[in-house]
Amino acid sequence: LMRFQSVTFDLDGTLLDTLPDLAEASNRMLAELGLPLRSEEEIRRFVGQGVVVLVRRCLDHGTPPDEALLGRAVEAFKRHYAAVNGKETRIFEGVLAGLEAWRATGVPLAVLTNKPAAFTEPLLERMGLTHYFSAIVSGDSTPFRKPHPDPLRHACAQMGRAVNTNLHIGDSRHDIEVARAAGCMVYCVPYGYNEGEAVSASDCDALVENLESALRRAQAFGEAG
């Protein structure tokens, strides 16, 4: 009864609570540069558009950093994040049961993230999630990042599925925008990282409690069709 032939999942804030490691790496970077540290809540609002945007936001206290400082900071962040990636990260409640339930449907699953591949794949491996996914598309897997539609199209191509039969599941407006731009449906979870802009049911095709709720909603959608 499934109308969807594939599913793509956002990573940070949807599958994994990576905030503690992102905050630790950010503050190690800031300390190295002799700059003021940031709270975890501030960093939560900075997450969502990849490493460079996160670092730029950490450095910006009303005046955007110059390119030289930004370049040094990005390199420092990458070094520190490589050291802590996955150490304090936790799988959100309900994600393992949800991935098992989705996998049981037989549709291929993929990860779609703005995190660089150098961090995405070791993190999924460390958290024991790699085997669920037929494709892993990171922020540098294609020339563009979310919300540009290319990464989602690339994921669907790797899974051998048409984009318009895919369901994307995420936690922010970027996930809504990438799905709309690519031409597929999108469900959002209410937890996670949304740059301080909570997603509402009116913005996406469904606001779901967790991944199992998403599957029930998808199956009901199939029956209704």
N, CA and C of each residue as an Amber inpcrd file, in Angstrom:
protein
   675
   0.8120000  -1.2100000   0.0000000   0.0000000   0.0000000   0.0000000
   0.8530000   1.2700000   0.0000000   2.1710000   1.0850000   0.0420000
   3.0500000   2.2560000   0.0860000   3.0730000   2.9820000  -1.2510000
   2.7830000   4.2720000  -1.2310000   2.9420000   5.0710000  -2.4480000
   4.4000000   5.4700000  -2.6420000   5.1370000   5.5530000  -1.5470000
   6.5280000   5.9920000  -1.6300000   7.4380000   4.8270000  -1.9990000
   8.3550000   5.0910000  -2.9230000   9.2560000   4.0490000  -3.3990000
  10.6610000   4.1790000  -2.8150000  10.9090000   5.2770000  -2.0820000
  12.1820000   5.4760000  -1.3890000  11.9670000   6.5350000  -0.3170000
  12.8930000   6.5700000   0.6420000  12.8160000   7.5670000   1.7160000
  14.2070000   8.1320000   1.9610000  14.2960000   9.4630000   2.0300000
  15.5430000  10.1300000   2.4060000  15.3560000  10.7680000   3.7780000
  16.3980000  10.6650000   4.6100000  16.3500000  11.2080000   5.9650000
  17.4340000  12.2620000   6.1540000  17.0710000  13.3790000   6.7430000
  18.0560000  14.3130000   7.2560000  18.8060000  13.6060000   8.3950000
  20.0200000  14.0540000   8.6930000  20.8360000  13.3810000   9.7170000
  20.8110000  14.1280000  11.0500000  21.4920000  15.2860000  11.1090000
  21.6030000  16.0340000  12.3710000  20.2430000  16.6070000  12.7600000
  19.7440000  16.2200000  13.9140000  18.4720000  16.7430000  14.3910000
  17.2790000  15.8930000  14.0310000  17.4590000  14.9280000  13.1190000
  16.3720000  14.0250000  12.7340000  16.6790000  12.6020000  13.1990000
  17.8510000  12.0950000  12.8130000  18.2730000  10.7640000  13.2590000
  19.1590000  10.8450000  14.5040000  20.0690000  11.8170000  14.5000000
  21.0830000  11.8890000  15.5620000  21.0920000  13.2410000  16.2610000
  21.2690000  13.2020000  17.5810000  21.4840000  14.4080000  18.3700000
  22.9900000  14.6440000  18.4260000  23.4790000  15.3960000  17.4530000
  24.9130000  15.6570000  17.3130000  25.3390000  16.9540000  17.9920000
  24.3950000  17.6600000  18.5890000  24.6940000  18.9840000  19.1320000
  25.8490000  18.9910000  20.1360000  25.9310000  18.0460000  21.0750000
  27.0390000  18.1080000  22.0370000  28.4200000  18.1020000  21.3720000
  28.5900000  17.2890000  20.3300000  29.8870000  17.2290000  19.6470000
  30.1340000  18.4780000  18.8060000  29.0930000  18.9890000  18.1540000
  29.2340000  20.2220000  17.3750000  29.5950000  21.3940000  18.2880000
  28.9670000  21.4400000  19.4640000  29.2600000  22.5180000  20.4150000
  30.6790000  22.4050000  20.9550000  31.1010000  21.1900000  21.2650000
  32.4620000  20.9780000  21.7760000  33.4980000  21.4010000  20.7430000
  33.3080000  20.9880000  19.5020000  34.2560000  21.3500000  18.4370000
  34.2510000  22.8540000  18.1950000  33.0690000  23.4580000  18.2210000
  32.9630000  24.9050000  18.0060000  33.7100000  25.6690000  19.0850000
  33.5240000  25.2690000  20.3320000  34.1720000  25.9920000  21.4260000
  35.6690000  25.7110000  21.5060000  36.1060000  24.5360000  21.1030000
  37.5570000  24.2930000  20.9950000  38.1570000  25.2020000  19.9280000
  37.4330000  25.3590000  18.8250000  37.8820000  26.2490000  17.7550000
  37.9740000  27.6910000  18.2530000  36.9250000  28.1550000  18.9290000
  36.8970000  29.5310000  19.4170000  37.9980000  29.7780000  20.4430000
  38.2130000  28.7950000  21.3250000  39.2760000  28.9260000  22.3300000
  40.6470000  29.0140000  21.6630000  40.8500000  28.1970000  20.6260000
  42.1230000  28.2140000  19.8950000  42.3770000  29.5830000  19.2680000
  41.3110000  30.2270000  18.8140000  41.4350000  31.5310000  18.1630000
  41.3760000  32.6900000  19.1550000  41.1960000  32.3780000  20.4460000
  41.1260000  33.4210000  21.4640000  39.8550000  34.2360000  21.4100000
  38.7630000  33.6010000  20.9730000  37.4850000  34.2990000  20.8080000
  36.4650000  33.8190000  21.8430000  35.4070000  34.6090000  22.0950000
  34.4120000  34.2310000  23.1030000  33.7220000  32.9100000  22.7520000
  33.4870000  32.0960000  23.7610000  32.8120000  30.8160000  23.5540000
  31.3110000  31.0360000  23.3570000  30.6560000  30.0090000  22.8610000
  29.2150000  30.0510000  22.6090000  28.5060000  29.0060000  23.4750000
  27.2570000  29.3060000  23.8420000  26.4620000  28.3290000  24.5930000
  25.9390000  27.2550000  23.6390000  25.5500000  26.1280000  24.2140000
  24.9910000  25.0500000  23.3870000  23.7100000  25.5160000  22.6930000
  22.9210000  26.3410000  23.3820000  21.6720000  26.8260000  22.7820000
  21.9480000  27.7340000  21.5830000  22.9840000  28.5670000  21.6940000
  23.3470000  29.3940000  20.5410000  23.7370000  28.5050000  19.3670000
  24.5710000  27.5120000  19.6500000  25.0670000  26.6450000  18.5780000
  23.9220000  25.8420000  17.9590000  22.9370000  25.4670000  18.7680000
  21.7520000  24.7810000  18.2270000  21.1230000  25.6060000  17.1020000
  21.0510000  26.9200000  17.2880000  20.4420000  27.7870000  16.2750000
  21.3450000  27.9790000  15.0630000  22.6440000  27.7000000  15.2240000
  23.6050000  27.8950000  14.1370000  23.7070000  26.6860000  13.2030000
  23.1950000  25.5290000  13.6390000  23.3420000  24.2730000  12.9000000
  22.3050000  24.1840000  11.7920000  22.7010000  23.6170000  10.6390000
  21.7060000  23.3040000   9.6130000  22.1530000  23.5430000   8.1870000
  23.1590000  24.4070000   8.0090000  23.5610000  24.7190000   6.6330000
  25.0220000  24.3780000   6.3720000  25.5460000  23.4290000   7.1190000
  26.9100000  22.9830000   6.8710000  27.9420000  23.6760000   7.7480000
  29.1890000  23.2250000   7.6080000  30.2820000  23.6510000   8.4780000
  30.5840000  25.1410000   8.3530000  30.6970000  25.6440000   7.1290000
  31.1150000  27.0450000   6.9450000  30.1080000  27.9960000   7.5690000
  28.8180000  27.7290000   7.3840000  27.7880000  28.5970000   7.9580000
  27.8130000  28.5050000   9.4850000  27.9620000  27.3060000  10.0300000
  28.0650000  27.1350000  11.4840000  29.2270000  27.9540000  12.0360000
  30.3890000  27.8240000  11.4240000  31.5810000  28.5370000  11.8990000
  31.4010000  30.0480000  11.7620000  30.8710000  30.4960000  10.6230000
  30.6520000  31.9370000  10.4260000  29.7350000  32.4880000  11.5150000
  28.6850000  31.7560000  11.8320000  27.7490000  32.2160000  12.8560000
  28.4080000  32.2470000  14.2390000  29.2670000  31.2760000  14.5160000
  29.9920000  31.2700000  15.8010000  30.8770000  32.5090000  15.9390000
  31.4550000  32.9550000  14.8330000  32.3940000  34.0750000  14.8500000
  31.7070000  35.4430000  14.8260000  30.4570000  35.4740000  14.4040000
  29.7610000  36.7410000  14.1490000  29.0960000  37.2670000  15.4160000
  29.6670000  38.3300000  15.9740000  29.0520000  39.0140000  17.1180000
  28.5640000  40.3860000  16.6660000  27.9160000  40.4190000  15.5260000
  27.4230000  41.6750000  14.9850000  28.1950000  42.1410000  13.7740000
  29.4060000  41.5980000  13.6240000  30.2330000  41.9220000  12.4510000
  30.7010000  40.6130000  11.8240000  30.3190000  40.3390000  10.5770000
  30.7550000  39.0860000   9.9420000  32.2810000  38.9960000   9.8960000
  32.8420000  37.7990000  10.0890000  34.2990000  37.6380000  10.0650000
  34.8600000  37.8500000   8.6620000  36.1090000  38.3080000   8.5780000
  36.7270000  38.4160000   7.2560000  37.0870000  37.0160000   6.7550000
  37.3720000  36.9190000   5.4720000  37.5880000  35.6060000   4.8490000
  38.8080000  34.8840000   5.4030000  39.8470000  35.6310000   5.7770000
  41.0580000  34.9990000   6.3160000  40.7630000  34.3280000   7.6500000
  40.0530000  35.0510000   8.5320000  39.6950000  34.4830000   9.8380000
  38.7490000  33.3010000   9.6500000  37.7730000  33.4580000   8.7620000
  36.8210000  32.3740000   8.5220000  37.5480000  31.1200000   8.0450000
  38.5030000  31.2800000   7.1330000  39.2570000  30.1350000   6.6260000
  40.0240000  29.4190000   7.7250000  40.6890000  30.1940000   8.5910000
  41.4390000  29.5880000   9.7080000  40.4840000  28.8780000  10.6650000
  39.3540000  29.5200000  10.9170000  38.3840000  28.9520000  11.8550000
  37.7800000  27.6490000  11.3280000  37.4690000  27.6230000  10.0390000
  36.8980000  26.4070000   9.4480000  37.8840000  25.2490000   9.5590000
  39.1430000  25.5000000   9.2600000  40.1540000  24.4400000   9.3690000
  40.2930000  23.9660000  10.8080000  40.2640000  24.8990000  11.7640000
  40.3530000  24.5270000  13.1830000  39.1280000  23.7090000  13.5970000
  37.9410000  24.1420000  13.1530000  36.7280000  23.4060000  13.5000000
  36.7990000  21.9730000  12.9780000  37.1860000  21.8210000  11.7270000
  37.2510000  20.4780000  11.1370000  38.2060000  19.5720000  11.9160000
  39.3320000  20.1340000  12.3200000  40.3020000  19.3510000  13.0880000
  39.7170000  18.9130000  14.4330000  39.0610000  19.8430000  15.1080000
  38.4890000  19.5220000  16.4280000  37.2780000  18.5930000  16.2980000
  36.4620000  18.8160000  15.2580000  35.2860000  17.9530000  15.1040000
  35.6960000  16.5240000  14.7580000  36.7360000  16.3700000  13.9720000
  37.2310000  15.0230000  13.6650000  37.6240000  14.2850000  14.9450000
  38.1080000  15.0340000  15.9310000  38.5460000  14.4240000  17.1890000
  37.3770000  14.0160000  18.0860000  36.2410000  14.7020000  17.9670000
  35.1210000  14.4330000  18.8840000  33.9050000  13.8280000  18.1900000
  33.9120000  13.7300000  16.8670000  32.7520000  13.2830000  16.0930000
  32.2050000  11.9490000  16.5950000  30.9960000  11.9820000  17.1350000
  30.3450000  10.7660000  17.6110000  30.5350000  10.4660000  19.0870000
  31.4320000  11.1820000  19.7550000  31.7250000  10.8550000  21.1600000
  30.5250000  11.0420000  22.0740000  29.8290000  12.1610000  21.9280000
  28.6670000  12.4410000  22.7790000  27.3620000  12.4220000  21.9890000
  27.4420000  12.0960000  20.7100000  26.2410000  12.0160000  19.8680000
  25.3520000  10.8660000  20.3410000  24.0590000  11.0800000  20.3060000
  23.0910000  10.0510000  20.6870000  22.0530000   9.8780000  19.5740000
  21.5670000   8.6660000  19.4370000  20.4650000   8.4020000  18.4970000
  19.1760000   8.8630000  19.1640000  18.3980000   9.6770000  18.4630000
  17.1470000  10.1520000  19.0490000  16.2240000   8.9720000  19.3670000
  15.4380000   9.1480000  20.4160000  14.4820000   8.1200000  20.8360000
  13.5340000   7.7980000  19.6770000  13.3280000   6.5200000  19.4480000
  12.4030000   6.0830000  18.4010000  13.0280000   5.8990000  17.0340000
  14.2780000   6.3590000  16.8630000  14.8990000   6.2830000  15.5390000
  15.2310000   4.8500000  15.1480000  15.8080000   4.0720000  16.0530000
  16.1580000   2.6870000  15.7030000  14.9140000   1.8720000  15.3630000
  13.8860000   1.9870000  16.1850000  12.6380000   1.2660000  15.8990000
  12.0420000   1.7460000  14.5860000  12.1410000   3.0560000  14.3380000
  11.6060000   3.6080000  13.1000000  12.3550000   3.1280000  11.8750000
  13.6920000   3.1050000  11.9540000  14.4810000   2.6300000  10.8130000
  14.2180000   1.1450000  10.5450000  14.0800000   0.3690000  11.6030000
  13.7570000  -1.0560000  11.4370000  12.4160000  -1.2190000  10.7330000
  11.4310000  -0.4250000  11.1520000  10.0940000  -0.5200000  10.5640000
  10.1150000  -0.0950000   9.0980000  10.8350000   0.9760000   8.8020000
  10.9360000   1.4160000   7.4110000  11.6630000   0.3770000   6.5650000
  12.7340000  -0.1790000   7.1080000  13.4990000  -1.1720000   6.3360000
  12.6310000  -2.3940000   6.0290000  11.7530000  -2.7450000   6.9580000
  10.8800000  -3.9080000   6.7690000   9.9080000  -3.7230000   5.6040000
   9.6710000  -2.4820000   5.1860000   8.7790000  -2.2510000   4.0460000
   9.4530000  -2.6400000   2.7270000  10.7880000  -2.7070000   2.7380000
  11.5240000  -3.0660000   1.5250000  11.9240000  -1.8950000   0.6540000
  11.4880000  -0.6680000   1.0000000  11.8830000   0.4840000   0.1790000
  13.3060000   0.8940000   0.5650000  14.1220000   1.3300000  -0.4060000
  15.4750000   1.7680000  -0.0770000  15.4640000   3.0770000   0.7110000
  16.4260000   3.2150000   1.6020000  16.5330000   4.3850000   2.4740000
  17.8700000   5.0810000   2.2250000  17.8850000   6.4000000   2.4030000
  19.1260000   7.1540000   2.2110000  19.2330000   8.2670000   3.2390000
  20.4670000   8.6810000   3.5010000  20.7480000   9.8520000   4.3490000
  21.0760000  11.0240000   3.4380000  20.5360000  12.1920000   3.7830000
  20.7710000  13.4190000   3.0200000  21.1620000  14.5030000   4.0240000
  22.4290000  14.8930000   4.0240000  22.9330000  15.8150000   5.0430000
  23.8510000  16.8710000   4.4400000  23.9490000  18.0160000   5.1200000
  24.9070000  19.0460000   4.7100000  26.2640000  18.8620000   5.3970000
  26.3900000  17.8380000   6.2260000  27.6650000  17.5320000   6.8710000
  28.6360000  16.9760000   5.8250000  29.9240000  17.3750000   5.8450000
  30.8790000  16.8090000   4.8820000  31.0040000  15.2860000   5.0150000
  31.2610000  14.6200000   3.9000000  31.3660000  13.1560000   3.8920000
  32.4320000  12.6390000   4.8610000  33.4930000  13.4110000   5.0520000
  34.5640000  12.9960000   5.9610000  34.0550000  12.7970000   7.3840000
  32.9370000  13.4550000   7.7220000  32.3430000  13.3020000   9.0490000
  31.1100000  12.4060000   9.0240000  30.3380000  12.4560000   7.9300000
  29.0770000  11.7030000   7.8650000  29.3040000  10.1980000   7.9880000
  30.1840000   9.6670000   7.1450000  30.3260000   8.2120000   7.0880000
  30.9380000   7.6180000   8.3590000  31.9990000   8.2280000   8.9320000
  32.4970000   7.7110000  10.2130000  31.4530000   7.8010000  11.3350000
  30.6350000   8.8640000  11.2960000  29.6190000   9.0230000  12.3370000
  28.5530000   7.9350000  12.2310000  28.0500000   7.6940000  11.0290000
  27.0440000   6.6360000  10.8510000  27.6090000   5.2780000  11.2490000
  28.8690000   5.0490000  10.9130000  29.5240000   3.7900000  11.2790000
  29.6190000   3.6660000  12.8030000  30.0560000   4.7430000  13.4300000
  30.2270000   4.7280000  14.8880000  28.8980000   4.4920000  15.6040000
  27.8180000   5.0360000  15.0560000  26.4960000   4.9070000  15.6920000
  25.7800000   3.6270000  15.2720000  26.4060000   2.8390000  14.3860000
  25.8190000   1.5630000  13.9830000  24.6230000   1.6840000  13.0580000
  24.5840000   2.7450000  12.2460000  23.4200000   2.9820000  11.3820000
  23.6800000   2.7470000   9.9020000  24.9290000   2.5910000   9.5090000
  25.2800000   2.5460000   8.0850000  24.4720000   1.5260000   7.3010000
  24.2370000   0.3580000   7.8920000  23.6180000  -0.7530000   7.1550000
  22.1660000  -0.4950000   6.7590000  21.5550000   0.5370000   7.3340000
  20.1660000   0.8300000   6.9680000  20.0570000   1.5140000   5.6060000
  21.1590000   2.0800000   5.1090000  21.0470000   3.0110000   3.9860000
  21.6640000   2.5050000   2.6910000  20.8950000   2.6720000   1.6070000
  21.3710000   2.3320000   0.2610000  22.2270000   3.4400000  -0.3170000
  22.0790000   4.6560000   0.2090000  22.8380000   5.8020000  -0.2870000
  23.0870000   6.7680000   0.8570000  24.2440000   7.4180000   0.8260000
  24.5950000   8.4560000   1.7930000  25.0830000   9.6560000   0.9970000
  24.3240000  10.7380000   1.0430000  24.6740000  11.9450000   0.2970000
  25.0000000  13.0500000   1.2970000  26.2620000  13.4910000   1.2700000
  26.7480000  14.5040000   2.2040000  26.7970000  15.8800000   1.5540000
  27.2190000  16.8530000   2.3420000  27.2350000  18.2300000   1.8620000
  28.1920000  18.4850000   0.7200000  29.1790000  17.5990000   0.5630000
  30.1360000  17.7550000  -0.5330000  30.0720000  16.6070000  -1.5380000
  28.9690000  15.8530000  -1.5200000  28.7980000  14.7660000  -2.4920000
  28.4030000  15.2880000  -3.8710000  27.7770000  16.4580000  -3.9000000
  27.3850000  17.1160000  -5.1510000  27.8680000  18.5640000  -5.0720000
  27.8390000  19.3110000  -6.1780000  28.3110000  20.6990000  -6.1300000
  27.4730000  21.6120000  -5.2280000  26.2500000  21.1870000  -4.9070000
  25.3590000  22.0190000  -4.1020000  24.9550000  21.2940000  -2.8230000
  24.5170000  22.0670000  -1.8260000  24.0020000  21.5150000  -0.5730000
  22.5020000  21.7900000  -0.4800000  21.8200000  21.0780000   0.4160000
  20.4330000  21.4470000   0.7180000  20.3990000  22.9370000   1.0900000
  19.3880000  23.6770000   0.6790000  18.1190000  23.2270000   0.0880000
  18.1080000  23.1270000  -1.4400000  19.2750000  23.1930000  -2.0950000
  19.3010000  22.9580000  -3.5420000  18.8280000  21.5220000  -3.8000000
  18.0330000  21.2800000  -4.8440000  17.4690000  19.9420000  -5.0700000
  18.4640000  18.8770000  -5.5280000  19.6440000  19.2810000  -6.0070000
  20.5770000  18.2880000  -6.5570000  20.9340000  17.1480000  -5.5990000
  21.2310000  17.4170000  -4.3150000  21.5700000  16.2950000  -3.4330000
  20.4430000  15.2680000  -3.3030000  19.1960000  15.7580000  -3.2630000
  18.0690000  14.8300000  -3.1570000  17.9090000  14.0250000  -4.4440000
  18.0620000  14.7130000  -5.5710000  18.0030000  13.9940000  -6.8570000
  19.1060000  12.9420000  -6.9440000  20.2880000  13.3090000  -6.4640000
  21.4310000  12.3910000  -6.4830000  21.1420000  11.1540000  -5.6250000
  20.5530000  11.3640000  -4.4550000  20.2090000  10.2420000  -3.5710000
  19.2200000   9.3060000  -4.2550000  18.2030000   9.8760000  -4.8810000
  17.1960000   9.0550000  -5.5640000  17.8130000   8.2890000  -6.7300000
  18.7190000   8.9400000  -7.4570000  19.3890000   8.2570000  -8.5630000
  20.2060000   7.0790000  -8.0560000  20.8820000   7.2690000  -6.9320000
  21.6710000   6.1780000  -6.3560000  20.7880000   5.0160000  -5.9090000
  19.5650000   5.3350000  -5.4820000  18.6300000   4.2880000  -5.0580000
  17.8560000   3.7060000  -6.2310000  17.9970000   4.3130000  -7.4150000
  17.2660000   3.8470000  -8.5850000  15.7840000   4.1400000  -8.5180000
  15.4350000   5.2650000  -7.9240000  14.0320000   5.6330000  -7.7520000
  13.7610000   7.0140000  -8.3320000  12.5370000   7.2300000  -8.8100000
  12.1270000   8.5470000  -9.3090000  11.9350000   9.4890000  -8.1270000
  12.3760000  10.7250000  -8.2830000  12.2940000  11.6870000  -7.1790000
  10.8590000  11.8820000  -6.7150000   9.9060000  11.9000000  -7.6570000
   8.5260000  12.1890000  -7.2530000   7.8670000  11.0440000  -6.4930000
   8.5490000   9.9060000  -6.3690000   8.0230000   8.8030000  -5.5480000
   8.7630000   8.7120000  -4.2060000   9.6360000   9.6770000  -3.9400000
  10.4070000   9.6920000  -2.6930000   9.6660000  10.4630000  -1.5990000
   9.9170000  10.0870000  -0.3560000   9.4760000  10.8550000   0.8070000
  10.7250000  11.3370000   1.5330000  10.7980000  12.6270000   1.8190000
  11.9150000  13.1510000   2.6020000  11.4400000  13.4330000   4.0210000
  12.2540000  13.0790000   5.0000000  11.9120000  13.3060000   6.4140000
  13.0280000  14.1330000   7.0510000  12.6620000  15.2820000   7.6150000
  13.6610000  16.1590000   8.2170000  13.0980000  16.9540000   9.3770000
  13.8430000  18.0100000   9.7580000  13.4820000  18.7520000  10.9630000
  13.4590000  20.2670000  10.7780000  13.6750000  20.7530000   9.5370000
  13.7990000  22.1990000   9.3720000  13.2550000  22.6700000   8.0290000
  13.2120000  23.9940000   7.8750000  12.7240000  24.5700000   6.6160000
  13.6050000  24.1680000   5.4350000  14.8960000  23.8900000   5.7000000
  15.7750000  23.4640000   4.6060000  15.3270000  22.1200000   4.0490000
  14.8270000  21.2620000   4.9290000  14.3130000  19.9700000   4.4690000
  13.0320000  20.1540000   3.6670000  12.2020000  21.0820000   4.1050000
  10.9780000  21.3770000   3.3540000  11.3330000  21.9490000   1.9870000
  12.2970000  22.8700000   1.9790000  12.6700000  23.5380000   0.7250000
  13.3130000  22.5750000  -0.2700000  14.1720000  21.6590000   0.2130000
  14.8270000  20.7330000  -0.7190000  13.7940000  19.7900000  -1.3340000
  12.8410000  19.3390000  -0.5260000  11.8080000  18.4450000  -1.0510000
  10.9210000  19.1620000  -2.0570000  10.5090000  20.3770000  -1.7250000
   9.6640000  21.1500000  -2.6450000  10.4060000  21.4100000  -3.9600000
  11.6910000  21.7700000  -3.8530000  12.4740000  22.0760000  -5.0560000
  12.6730000  20.8460000  -5.9300000  12.8300000  19.6740000  -5.2920000
  13.0670000  18.4420000  -6.0470000  11.7700000  17.8240000  -6.5480000
  10.6640000  18.1490000  -5.8820000   9.3700000  17.6350000  -6.3280000
   8.9150000  16.3770000  -5.6190000   9.2170000  16.2750000  -4.3050000
   8.7150000  15.1210000  -3.5470000   8.0330000  15.5970000  -2.2630000
   7.3580000  14.6900000  -1.5950000   6.6760000  15.0210000  -0.3500000
   7.6730000  15.0630000   0.7990000   7.2840000  15.7760000   1.8670000
   8.1790000  15.9490000   3.0200000   7.3880000  15.9000000   4.3190000
   7.8680000  15.0770000   5.2410000   7.3410000  15.0220000   6.6000000
   8.4090000  15.6160000   7.5160000   7.9740000  16.2800000   8.5780000
   8.9230000  16.8600000   9.5250000   8.6720000  16.3480000  10.9430000
   9.7790000  16.1840000  11.6840000   9.7020000  15.8660000  13.1110000
   9.8340000  17.1750000  13.8880000   9.1790000  17.2880000  15.0540000
   9.1640000  18.5570000  15.7830000  10.3900000  18.7920000  16.6620000
  11.1940000  17.7520000  16.8840000  12.4140000  17.9130000  17.6820000
  13.5670000  18.2780000  16.7380000  14.7690000  18.3860000  17.2420000
  15.9050000  18.6120000  16.3430000  16.2990000  20.0620000  16.2310000
  16.9530000  20.3880000  15.1350000  17.5700000  21.7070000  14.9640000
  16.9060000  22.4260000  13.7980000  16.3550000  23.5870000  14.0630000
  15.6230000  24.2850000  13.0110000  16.0120000  25.7570000  12.9270000
  17.2240000  26.0960000  13.4030000  17.7410000  27.4680000  13.3400000
  16.8050000  28.4590000  14.0290000  16.1100000  27.9670000  15.0630000
  15.2140000  28.8410000  15.8150000  13.8680000  29.0800000  15.1640000
  13.6220000  28.3860000  14.0400000  12.3370000  28.5320000  13.3490000
  11.6080000  27.1970000  13.3920000  10.6850000  27.0550000  14.3370000
   9.9580000  25.8010000  14.4700000   9.1480000  25.5190000  13.2070000
   9.1880000  24.2800000  12.7500000   8.3840000  23.9190000  11.5840000
   6.9360000  23.6900000  12.0300000   6.0010000  24.0000000  11.1510000
   4.5890000  23.7960000  11.4780000   3.9850000  22.8280000  10.4780000
   2.8660000  22.2370000  10.8780000   2.1960000  21.2540000  10.0210000
   1.7690000  21.8680000   8.6920000   1.5070000  23.1720000   8.6970000
   1.0450000  23.8250000   7.4700000   2.1680000  23.9960000   6.4430000
   3.4220000  23.9100000   6.9020000   4.5650000  24.1000000   5.9960000
   4.9610000  22.8210000   5.2570000   4.6870000  21.6670000   5.8720000
   5.1060000  20.3930000   5.2870000   3.8740000  19.5300000   5.0170000
   4.0920000  18.3240000   4.5010000   2.9570000  17.4470000   4.1970000
   2.4240000  16.7410000   5.4360000   3.2590000  16.6280000   6.4590000
   2.8140000  16.0840000   7.7410000   3.8580000  16.3940000   8.7980000
   3.3950000  16.7530000   9.9900000   4.2670000  16.8970000  11.1480000
   4.0800000  15.6320000  11.9730000   5.1390000  14.8560000  12.1210000
   5.0210000  13.5340000  12.7450000   5.8870000  13.4660000  13.9990000
   5.4300000  12.6880000  14.9620000   6.1310000  12.6170000  16.2520000
   7.5150000  12.0020000  16.1230000   7.6130000  10.9460000  15.3010000
   8.8840000  10.2220000  15.1480000   8.8360000   9.4180000  13.8430000
   9.8600000   8.5950000  13.6100000   9.9410000   7.8760000  12.3350000
   8.8630000   6.8060000  12.1920000   8.4680000   6.1870000  13.2960000
   7.3790000   5.1900000  13.2220000   6.0560000   5.8750000  12.8800000
   5.8260000   7.0460000  13.4680000   4.6230000   7.8170000  13.1330000
   4.6340000   8.1960000  11.6580000   5.8340000   8.5060000  11.1480000
   5.9580000   8.8490000   9.7250000   5.5450000   7.6650000   8.8520000
   5.9460000   6.4680000   9.2460000   5.5870000   5.2840000   8.4690000
   4.0800000   5.0370000   8.5170000   3.4820000   5.1660000   9.6900000
   2.0280000   4.9830000   9.7910000   1.2970000   5.9970000   8.9210000
   1.7850000   7.2340000   8.9330000   1.1660000   8.2790000   8.1190000
   1.3150000   7.9530000   6.6280000   2.5060000   7.4740000   6.2390000
   2.7520000   7.1320000   4.8390000   1.8630000   5.9810000   4.3930000
   1.6850000   4.9830000   5.2800000   0.8340000   3.8330000   4.9290000
  -0.6310000   4.2580000   4.8170000  -1.0680000   5.1510000   5.7150000
  -2.4430000   5.6510000   5.6440000  -2.6450000   6.4570000   4.3660000
  -1.6260000   7.2020000   3.9790000  -1.6770000   7.9870000   2.7340000
  -1.8250000   7.0530000   1.5400000  -1.1170000   5.9230000   1.5860000
  -1.2150000   4.9380000   0.5230000  -2.6020000   4.3160000   0.4280000
  -3.1820000   4.0170000   1.5880000  -4.5240000   3.4410000   1.6230000
  -5.5570000   4.4340000   1.1110000  -5.3640000   5.7060000   1.4790000
  -6.3180000   6.7360000   1.0540000  -6.2680000   6.9220000  -0.4600000
  -5.0800000   6.6490000  -1.0400000  -4.9320000   6.8320000  -2.4820000
  -5.5340000   5.6840000  -3.2670000
